[in-house]
XYZ file of C-alpha atoms in Angstrom:
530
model
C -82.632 -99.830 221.823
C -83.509 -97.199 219.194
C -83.515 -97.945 215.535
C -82.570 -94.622 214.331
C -79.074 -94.191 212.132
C -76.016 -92.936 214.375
C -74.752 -89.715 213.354
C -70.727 -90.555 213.263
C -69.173 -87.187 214.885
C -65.788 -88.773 216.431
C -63.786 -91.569 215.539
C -60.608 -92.921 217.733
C -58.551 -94.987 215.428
C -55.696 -96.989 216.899
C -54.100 -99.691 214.602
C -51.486 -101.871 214.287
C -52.104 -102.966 211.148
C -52.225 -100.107 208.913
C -53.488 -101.480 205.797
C -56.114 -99.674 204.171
C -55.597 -96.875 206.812
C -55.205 -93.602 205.416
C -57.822 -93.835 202.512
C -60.314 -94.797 205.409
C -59.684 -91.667 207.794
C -59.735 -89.576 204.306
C -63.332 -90.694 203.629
C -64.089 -90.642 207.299
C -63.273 -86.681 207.452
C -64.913 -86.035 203.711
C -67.896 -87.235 205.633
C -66.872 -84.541 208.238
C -66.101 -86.858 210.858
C -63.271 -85.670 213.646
C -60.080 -88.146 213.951
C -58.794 -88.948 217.120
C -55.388 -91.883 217.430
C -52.605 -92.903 219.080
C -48.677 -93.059 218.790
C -48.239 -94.202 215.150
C -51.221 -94.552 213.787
C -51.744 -90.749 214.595
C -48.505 -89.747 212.926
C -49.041 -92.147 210.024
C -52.606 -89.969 209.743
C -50.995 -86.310 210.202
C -48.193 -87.542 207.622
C -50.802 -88.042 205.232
C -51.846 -84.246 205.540
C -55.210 -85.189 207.374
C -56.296 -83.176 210.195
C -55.966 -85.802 212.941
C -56.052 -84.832 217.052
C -53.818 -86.735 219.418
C -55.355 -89.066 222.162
C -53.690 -87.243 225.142
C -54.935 -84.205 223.845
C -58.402 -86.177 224.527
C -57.596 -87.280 227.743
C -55.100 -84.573 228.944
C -52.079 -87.058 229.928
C -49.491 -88.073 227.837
C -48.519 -91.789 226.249
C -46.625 -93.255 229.157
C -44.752 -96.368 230.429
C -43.919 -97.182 226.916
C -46.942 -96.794 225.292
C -49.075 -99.385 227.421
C -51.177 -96.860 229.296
C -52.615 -94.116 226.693
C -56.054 -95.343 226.404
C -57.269 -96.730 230.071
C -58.898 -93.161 230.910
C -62.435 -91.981 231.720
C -62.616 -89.588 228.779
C -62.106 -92.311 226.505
C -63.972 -95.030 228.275
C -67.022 -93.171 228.893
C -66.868 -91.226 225.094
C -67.128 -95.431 224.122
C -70.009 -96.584 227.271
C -72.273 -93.354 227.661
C -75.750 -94.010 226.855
C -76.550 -91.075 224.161
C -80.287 -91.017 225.385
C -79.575 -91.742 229.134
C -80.124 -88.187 230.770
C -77.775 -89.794 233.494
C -74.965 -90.276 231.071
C -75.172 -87.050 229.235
C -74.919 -85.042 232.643
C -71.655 -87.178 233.701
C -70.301 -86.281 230.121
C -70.866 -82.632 230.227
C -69.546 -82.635 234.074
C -66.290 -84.451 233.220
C -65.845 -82.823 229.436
C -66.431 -86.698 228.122
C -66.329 -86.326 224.248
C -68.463 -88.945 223.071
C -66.815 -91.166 220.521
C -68.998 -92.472 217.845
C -66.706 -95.052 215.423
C -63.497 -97.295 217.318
C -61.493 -98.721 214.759
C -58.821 -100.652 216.885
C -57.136 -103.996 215.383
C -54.669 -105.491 217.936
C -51.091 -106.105 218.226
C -49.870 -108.997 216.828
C -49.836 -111.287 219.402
C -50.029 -114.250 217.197
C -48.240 -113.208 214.711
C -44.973 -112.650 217.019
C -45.335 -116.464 218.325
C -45.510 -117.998 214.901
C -42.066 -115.654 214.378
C -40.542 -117.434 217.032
C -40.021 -114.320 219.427
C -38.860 -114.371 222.885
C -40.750 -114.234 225.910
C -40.504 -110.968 226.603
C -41.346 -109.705 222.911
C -44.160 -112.201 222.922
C -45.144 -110.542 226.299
C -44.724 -107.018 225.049
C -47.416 -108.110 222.058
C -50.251 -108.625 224.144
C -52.890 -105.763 223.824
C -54.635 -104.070 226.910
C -56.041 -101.019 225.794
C -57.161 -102.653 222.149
C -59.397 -105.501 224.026
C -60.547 -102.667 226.419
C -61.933 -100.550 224.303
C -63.159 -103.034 221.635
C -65.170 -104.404 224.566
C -66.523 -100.995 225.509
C -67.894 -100.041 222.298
C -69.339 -103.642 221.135
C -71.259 -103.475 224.679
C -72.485 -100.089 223.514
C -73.310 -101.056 219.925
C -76.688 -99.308 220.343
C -74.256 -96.155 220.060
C -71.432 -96.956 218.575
C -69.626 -98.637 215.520
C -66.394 -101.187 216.173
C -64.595 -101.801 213.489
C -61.250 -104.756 214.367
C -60.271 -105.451 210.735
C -59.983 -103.166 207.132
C -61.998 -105.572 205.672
C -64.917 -104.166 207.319
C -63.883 -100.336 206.264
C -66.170 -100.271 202.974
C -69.539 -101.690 204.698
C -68.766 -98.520 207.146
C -68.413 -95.945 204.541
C -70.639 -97.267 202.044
C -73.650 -96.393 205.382
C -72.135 -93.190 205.682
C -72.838 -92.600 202.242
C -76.361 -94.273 202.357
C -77.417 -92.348 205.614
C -76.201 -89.081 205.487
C -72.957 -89.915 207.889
C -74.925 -92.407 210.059
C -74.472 -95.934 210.742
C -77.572 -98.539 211.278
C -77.964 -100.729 214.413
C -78.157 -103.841 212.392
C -74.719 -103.006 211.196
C -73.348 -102.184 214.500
C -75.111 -105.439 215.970
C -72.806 -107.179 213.140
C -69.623 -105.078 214.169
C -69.842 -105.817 217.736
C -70.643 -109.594 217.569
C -67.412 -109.976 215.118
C -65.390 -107.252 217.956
C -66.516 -110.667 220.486
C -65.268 -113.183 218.692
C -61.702 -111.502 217.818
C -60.855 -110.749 221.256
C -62.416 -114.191 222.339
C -59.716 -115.778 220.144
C -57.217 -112.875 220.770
C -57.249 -114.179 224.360
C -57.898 -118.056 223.734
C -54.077 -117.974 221.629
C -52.659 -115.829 224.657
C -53.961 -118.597 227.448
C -52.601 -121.860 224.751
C -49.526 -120.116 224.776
C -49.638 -119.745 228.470
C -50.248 -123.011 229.126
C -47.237 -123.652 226.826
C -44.631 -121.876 228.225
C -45.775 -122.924 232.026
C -46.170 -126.980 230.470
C -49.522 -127.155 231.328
C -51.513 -129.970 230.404
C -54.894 -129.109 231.810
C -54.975 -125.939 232.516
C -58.476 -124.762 234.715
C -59.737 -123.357 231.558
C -59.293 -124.021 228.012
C -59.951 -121.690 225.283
C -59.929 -122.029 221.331
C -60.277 -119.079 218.740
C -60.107 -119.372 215.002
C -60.573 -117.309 211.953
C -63.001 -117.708 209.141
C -61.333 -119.694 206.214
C -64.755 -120.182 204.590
C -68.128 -120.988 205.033
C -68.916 -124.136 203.584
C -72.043 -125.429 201.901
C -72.915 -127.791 204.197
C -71.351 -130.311 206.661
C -70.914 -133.795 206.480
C -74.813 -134.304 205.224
C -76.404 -131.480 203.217
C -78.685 -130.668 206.314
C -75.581 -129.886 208.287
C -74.463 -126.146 208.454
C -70.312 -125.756 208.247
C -67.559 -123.664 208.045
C -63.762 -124.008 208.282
C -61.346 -122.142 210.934
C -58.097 -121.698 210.609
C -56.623 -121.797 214.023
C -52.922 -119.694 215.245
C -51.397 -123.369 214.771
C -49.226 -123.152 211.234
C -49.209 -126.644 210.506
C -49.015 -127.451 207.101
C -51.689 -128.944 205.522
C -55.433 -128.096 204.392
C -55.743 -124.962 206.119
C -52.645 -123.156 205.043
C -52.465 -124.795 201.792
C -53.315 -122.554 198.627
C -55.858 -124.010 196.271
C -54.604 -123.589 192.817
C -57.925 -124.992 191.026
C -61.065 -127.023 191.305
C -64.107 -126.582 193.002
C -64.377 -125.465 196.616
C -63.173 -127.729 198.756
C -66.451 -129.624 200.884
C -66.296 -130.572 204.786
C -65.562 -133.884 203.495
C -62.858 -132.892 201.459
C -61.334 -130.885 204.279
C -61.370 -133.561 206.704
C -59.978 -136.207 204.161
C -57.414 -134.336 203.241
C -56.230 -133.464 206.127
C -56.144 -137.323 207.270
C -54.225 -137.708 203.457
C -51.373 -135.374 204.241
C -51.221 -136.193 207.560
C -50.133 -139.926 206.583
C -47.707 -138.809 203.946
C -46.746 -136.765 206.234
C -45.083 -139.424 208.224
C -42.773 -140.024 204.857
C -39.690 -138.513 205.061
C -39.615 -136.879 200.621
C -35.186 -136.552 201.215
C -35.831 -140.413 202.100
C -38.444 -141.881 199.626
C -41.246 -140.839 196.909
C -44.839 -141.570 199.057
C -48.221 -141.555 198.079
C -51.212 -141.962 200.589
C -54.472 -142.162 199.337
C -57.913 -142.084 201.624
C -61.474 -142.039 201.313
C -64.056 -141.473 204.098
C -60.316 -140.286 206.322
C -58.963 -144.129 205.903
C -55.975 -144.778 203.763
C -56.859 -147.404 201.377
C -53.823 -147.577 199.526
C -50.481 -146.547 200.991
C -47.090 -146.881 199.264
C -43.025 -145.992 199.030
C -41.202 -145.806 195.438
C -38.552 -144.896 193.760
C -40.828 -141.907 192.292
C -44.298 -140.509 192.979
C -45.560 -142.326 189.479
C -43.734 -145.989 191.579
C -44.974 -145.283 194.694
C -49.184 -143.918 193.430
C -49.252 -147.351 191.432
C -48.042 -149.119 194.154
C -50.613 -147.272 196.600
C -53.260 -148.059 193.859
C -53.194 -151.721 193.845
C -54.015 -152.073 197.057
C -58.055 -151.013 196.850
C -58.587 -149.708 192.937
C -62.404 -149.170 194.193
C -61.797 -147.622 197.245
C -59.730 -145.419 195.312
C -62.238 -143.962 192.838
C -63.279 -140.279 194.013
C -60.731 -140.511 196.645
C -58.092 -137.821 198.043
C -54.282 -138.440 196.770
C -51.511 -136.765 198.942
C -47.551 -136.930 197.839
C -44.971 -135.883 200.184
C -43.187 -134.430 196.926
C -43.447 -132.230 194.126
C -46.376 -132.826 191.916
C -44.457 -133.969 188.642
C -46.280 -134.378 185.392
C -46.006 -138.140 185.202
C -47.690 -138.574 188.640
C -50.112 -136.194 187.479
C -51.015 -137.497 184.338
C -51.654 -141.145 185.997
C -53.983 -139.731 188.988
C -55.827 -137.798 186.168
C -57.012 -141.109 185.082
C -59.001 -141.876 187.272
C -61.988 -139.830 189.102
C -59.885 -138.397 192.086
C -61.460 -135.764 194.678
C -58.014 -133.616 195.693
C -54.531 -133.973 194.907
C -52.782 -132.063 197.651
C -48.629 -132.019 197.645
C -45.714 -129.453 198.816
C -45.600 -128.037 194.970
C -46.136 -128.933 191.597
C -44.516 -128.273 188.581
C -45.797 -125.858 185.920
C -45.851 -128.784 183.347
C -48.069 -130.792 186.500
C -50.586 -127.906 187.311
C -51.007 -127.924 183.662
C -51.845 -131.705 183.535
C -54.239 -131.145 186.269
C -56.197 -128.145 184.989
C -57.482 -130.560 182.171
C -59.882 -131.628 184.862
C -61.508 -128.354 185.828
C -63.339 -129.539 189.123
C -60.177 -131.350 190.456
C -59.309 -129.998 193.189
C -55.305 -128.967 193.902
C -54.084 -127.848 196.817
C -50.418 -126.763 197.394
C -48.899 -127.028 200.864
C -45.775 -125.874 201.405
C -44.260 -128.610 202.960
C -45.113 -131.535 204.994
C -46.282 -131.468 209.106
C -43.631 -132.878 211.338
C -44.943 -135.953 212.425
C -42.766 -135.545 215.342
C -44.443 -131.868 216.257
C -45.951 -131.576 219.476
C -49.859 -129.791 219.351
C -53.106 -130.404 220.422
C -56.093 -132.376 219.228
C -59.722 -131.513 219.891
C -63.128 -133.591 219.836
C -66.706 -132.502 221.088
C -68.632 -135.017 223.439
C -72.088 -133.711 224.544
C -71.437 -130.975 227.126
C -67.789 -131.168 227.029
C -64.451 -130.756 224.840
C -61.528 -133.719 224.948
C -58.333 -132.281 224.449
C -54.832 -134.344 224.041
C -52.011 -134.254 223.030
C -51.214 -134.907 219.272
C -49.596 -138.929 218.315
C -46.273 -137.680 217.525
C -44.829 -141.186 218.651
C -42.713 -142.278 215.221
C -41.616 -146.029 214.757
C -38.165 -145.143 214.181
C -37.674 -143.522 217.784
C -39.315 -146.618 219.696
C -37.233 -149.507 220.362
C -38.718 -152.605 219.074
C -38.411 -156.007 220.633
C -38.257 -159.310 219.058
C -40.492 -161.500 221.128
C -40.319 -164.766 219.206
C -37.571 -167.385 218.844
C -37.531 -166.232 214.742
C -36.097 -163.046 213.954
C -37.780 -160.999 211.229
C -35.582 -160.901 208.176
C -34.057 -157.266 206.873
C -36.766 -157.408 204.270
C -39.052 -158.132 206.659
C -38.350 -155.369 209.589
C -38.392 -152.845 206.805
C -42.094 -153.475 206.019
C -43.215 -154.300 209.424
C -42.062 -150.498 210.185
C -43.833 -149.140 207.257
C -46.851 -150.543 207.912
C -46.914 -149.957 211.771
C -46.462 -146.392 210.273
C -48.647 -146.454 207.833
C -51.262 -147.975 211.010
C -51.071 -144.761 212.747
C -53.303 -143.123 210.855
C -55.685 -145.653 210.050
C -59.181 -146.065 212.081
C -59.023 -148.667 215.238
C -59.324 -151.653 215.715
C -56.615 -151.716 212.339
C -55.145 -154.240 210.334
C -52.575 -153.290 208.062
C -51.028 -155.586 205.353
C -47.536 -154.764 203.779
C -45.411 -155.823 201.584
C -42.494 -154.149 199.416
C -42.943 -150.852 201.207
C -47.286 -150.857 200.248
C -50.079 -151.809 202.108
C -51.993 -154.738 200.326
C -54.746 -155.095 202.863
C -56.132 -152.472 205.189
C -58.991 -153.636 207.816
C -59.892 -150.252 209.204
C -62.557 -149.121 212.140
C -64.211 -152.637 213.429
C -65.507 -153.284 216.212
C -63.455 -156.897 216.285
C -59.069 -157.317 215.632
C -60.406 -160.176 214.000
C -62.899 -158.564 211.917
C -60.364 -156.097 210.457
C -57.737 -158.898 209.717
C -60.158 -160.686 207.721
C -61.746 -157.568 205.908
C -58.288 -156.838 205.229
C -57.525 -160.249 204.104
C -60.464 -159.980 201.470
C -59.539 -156.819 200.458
C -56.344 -158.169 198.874
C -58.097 -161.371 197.752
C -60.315 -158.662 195.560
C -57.349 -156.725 194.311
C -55.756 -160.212 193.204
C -58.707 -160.696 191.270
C -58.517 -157.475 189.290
C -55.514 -157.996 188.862
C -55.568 -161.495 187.852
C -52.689 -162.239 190.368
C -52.410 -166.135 191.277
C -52.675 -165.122 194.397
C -53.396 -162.374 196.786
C -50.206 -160.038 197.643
C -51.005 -161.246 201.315
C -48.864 -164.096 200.829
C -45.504 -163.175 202.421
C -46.170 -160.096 203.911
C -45.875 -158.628 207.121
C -48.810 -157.591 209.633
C -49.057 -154.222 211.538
C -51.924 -154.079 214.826
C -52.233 -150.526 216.077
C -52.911 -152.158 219.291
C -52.080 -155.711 220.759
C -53.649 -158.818 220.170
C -56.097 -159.703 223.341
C -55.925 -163.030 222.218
C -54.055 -165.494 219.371
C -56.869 -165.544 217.034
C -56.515 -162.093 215.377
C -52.772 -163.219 215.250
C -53.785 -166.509 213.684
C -56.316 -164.993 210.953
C -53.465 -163.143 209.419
C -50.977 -165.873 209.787
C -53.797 -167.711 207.528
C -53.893 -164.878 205.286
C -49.910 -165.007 204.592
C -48.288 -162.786 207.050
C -44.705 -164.206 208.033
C -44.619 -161.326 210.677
C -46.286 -159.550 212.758
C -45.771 -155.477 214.579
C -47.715 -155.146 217.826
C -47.490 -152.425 220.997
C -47.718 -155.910 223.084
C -48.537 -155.543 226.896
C -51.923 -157.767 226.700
C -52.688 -160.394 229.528
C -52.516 -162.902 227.143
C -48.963 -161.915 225.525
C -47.497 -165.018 226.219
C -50.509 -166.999 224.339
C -50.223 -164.896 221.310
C -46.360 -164.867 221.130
C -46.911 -168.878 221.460
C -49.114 -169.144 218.786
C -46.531 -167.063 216.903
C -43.818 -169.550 217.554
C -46.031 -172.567 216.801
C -46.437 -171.321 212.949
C -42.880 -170.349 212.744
C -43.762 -166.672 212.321
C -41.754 -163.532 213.724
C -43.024 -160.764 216.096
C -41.880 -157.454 217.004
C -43.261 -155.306 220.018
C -43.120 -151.507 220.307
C -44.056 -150.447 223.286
C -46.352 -147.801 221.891
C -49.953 -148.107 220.918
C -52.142 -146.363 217.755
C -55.581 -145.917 218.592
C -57.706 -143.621 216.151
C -60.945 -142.860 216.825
């Protein structure tokens, strides 16, 4: 591997993304280099008055069978593989009349770009690149040699070493090129299998890829001896990742993941139905709430955990309005994150200059199929995303007492709200807001009665008689193995209760139930987080 700068003689450019092209082949031939393309990037170069030489004049057959074969040919291959000291190599080239080709600047069709369209099969078909992948692999193997370039963003570092060495590039930056060339035709082929395994309805397919792009690199992860950096993946779900930041500080791994728990909640929220607020710290709600506006439903949300509140994330499933704004601004808050905000809002919130605000969009479809991902040691667990909704699942009244109107309402909310809350969970409603959340113990029990104190402290700041537990409904993500869970929010003040059910010990619990005169619903579908 020789050190020495790479004289850049040839260059094959084939884009489908044209951005930024013709001012880069007009430096490349001020720097005397020859052009070589394809189809329309080679007309879009000989429009532009630059001398520019056609690929089958290269390789001595014509574009054919619609453009897919123009660039699977020897001459173009070996210009991109030939070892330029290999006495081997340079015999073949001279034999065959093998140009050597110096600089590939090749970004690919837009595969991913026609799915999130919503193309056919066919036209997504038609949008996956062969000759692109081909030859981006080619030249990144032969980086010693050669320069790959896959995106415009890279075109300045290239001319800027042209400038610096005489029409050269260094090693180290073609050891940078052809590592990034890897990685985009890694993911280039990881959202071509997903969407495979998509259109076939696969569900574990032999071999499971996942690509993503560089969002930003991040200061560090969840400690500050962690490395990170955020992806955004070809999913387009709203949320962090496609949201744009409108001020504040850059956004932390903690932030990120928080956030993303936040909107996911409020997602659940249906804004043409109700104003909701969801706000989370360490990726738990701790204060969850419906209301007639986003000002009703944040105060609401508030009372539940004041503390847990402080330097937490705040997501709305509506429009950022001034009054919500000014009333989150009181308080030390981490991220607002919402569809939009008003100009009178954003105004509100750029009083607090390291506030972070991030503007969405809209909200993810709860309802949205996709695909989760965790690391284990050695391996990757992939699922499914919880797109199970309470409003689709047909509940079951299991006890002699119905639940009242009132009642049902909440015991839905919080059963939604439950979802997205750590396991085992406890969630405490009432009035469309949580009032208690037990989140992530190891014991059903243990969360009830965190939960229970939790509302026993926001009584006290509040200097309530009594805590908001006191008629209000109970949500499990998961059932009850046995009455006492059951019982320790009965003795909090629950009147009833929202299970999955299908325990051993069902009949025991829905007993106990009956004995204090309480109602419970089943739904047939369980909420683990983990």
């Amino acid at each position: 591997m020789t050190q020495t700068p790479r004289r850049v003689t040839r260059a094959l450019l084939s884009v489908s993304d044209k951005t930024g092209l013709i001012d880069f082949a007009r430096a490349l031939a001020g720097h005397g280099v020859e052009l070589v393309s394809t189809g329309g990037t080679a007309k879009a170069i000989a429009a532009a008055g630059l001398p520019v030489k056609d690929v089958s004049e290269l390789t001595g057959f014509p574009e054919m069978m619609d453009g897919r074969v123009k660039t699977l040919h020897p001459k173009v291959h070996g210009g991109l593989l030939a070892i330029r000291d290999n006495d081997e190599h340079k015999q073949a080239m001279a034999a065959h009349g093998i140009p050597q080709i110096d600089l590939l600047v090749v970004n690919l069709y837009p595969f991913e770009a026609t799915v999130d369209k919503g193309a056919g099969y066919e036209d997504c078909i038609e949008n996956i690149d062969i000759g692109g992948p081909a030859m981006i692999r080619a030249a990144a193997k032969n980086h010693d040699d050669v320069a790959v370039v896959v995106e415009a963003n890279d075109y300045q570092a290239v001319l800027d070493e042209l400038t610096a060495n005489k029409g050269a590039t260094t090693l180290t930056l073609r050891k940078r090129l052809a590592a990034k060339a890897y990685a985009r035709t890694a993911a280039y082929d990881a959202a071509i299998s997903n969407w495979f395994a998509l259109q076939l309805e696969l569900e574990a397919p032999d071999f499971r890829a996942i690509g993503g792009r560089l969002i930003q690199s991040l200061r560090y992860g969840e400690n500050p001896h962690q490395t990170a950096a955020f992806y955004a993946t070809p999913e387009k779900r709203p949320g962090v990742a496609t949201a744009r930041q409108v001020q504040g500080k850059e956004l932390s791994y903690n932030n990120i993941n928080d956030t993303d728990a936040a909107y996911e909640a409020v997602g659940e929220f249906d804004a043409k139905r109700t104003a909701a607020c969801v706000i989370v710290k360490h990726a738990n709600p701790c204060g969850v709430a419906e209301g007639s506006s986003l000002l009703d439903a944040y105060h609401k949300a508030l009372a539940c955990d004041s503390v847990s509140a402080f330097g937490g994330i705040v997501a709305l499933n509506r429009t950022l309005d001034a009054e919500a704004a000014r009333a989150i601004t009181e308080i030390f808050t981490e991220v607002i994150i919402a569809p939009d905000a008003t100009d009178e809002a954003i105004a509100i919130v750029a009083a607090k200059k390291n506030l972070r605000l991030l503007l969405a969009g809209s909200l993810p479809d709860p309802r949205a199929n996709g695909l989760t991902y965790k690391t284990v040691a050695g391996g990757l667990l992939v699922q499914s995303r919880d797109n199970a909704v309470v409003d689709d699942m047909a509940l079951k009244v299991v006890t002699k007492r119905q639940p009242t109107e009132a009642e049902l309402r909440d015991l839905k909310f919080a059963f939604r709200v439950g979802k997205h809350v750590k396991s085992n969970t406890i969630i405490y409603a009432k009035d469309l807001a949580t009032v208690g959340i037990g989140a992530g113990q190891m014991s059903r029990v243990d969360s009830a009665r965190i939960a229970a104190r939790k509302a026993q402290d926001a009584a006290e700041a509040m200097k309530l008689a009594a805590p908001m537990t006191k008629g209000s409904v109970v949500a499990s993500d998961a059932f009850f193995p046995f009455a006492d869970g059951m019982l320790a929010c009965i003795e909090a003040g629950a009147t009833a209760v929202i299970q999955p059910g299908g325990s051993v010990r069902d009949d025991e619990v829905i007993k106990a139930a009956d004995d204090a005169g309480i109602a419970m619903v089943f739904t047939g579908t369980r909420h683990f987080r983990h």
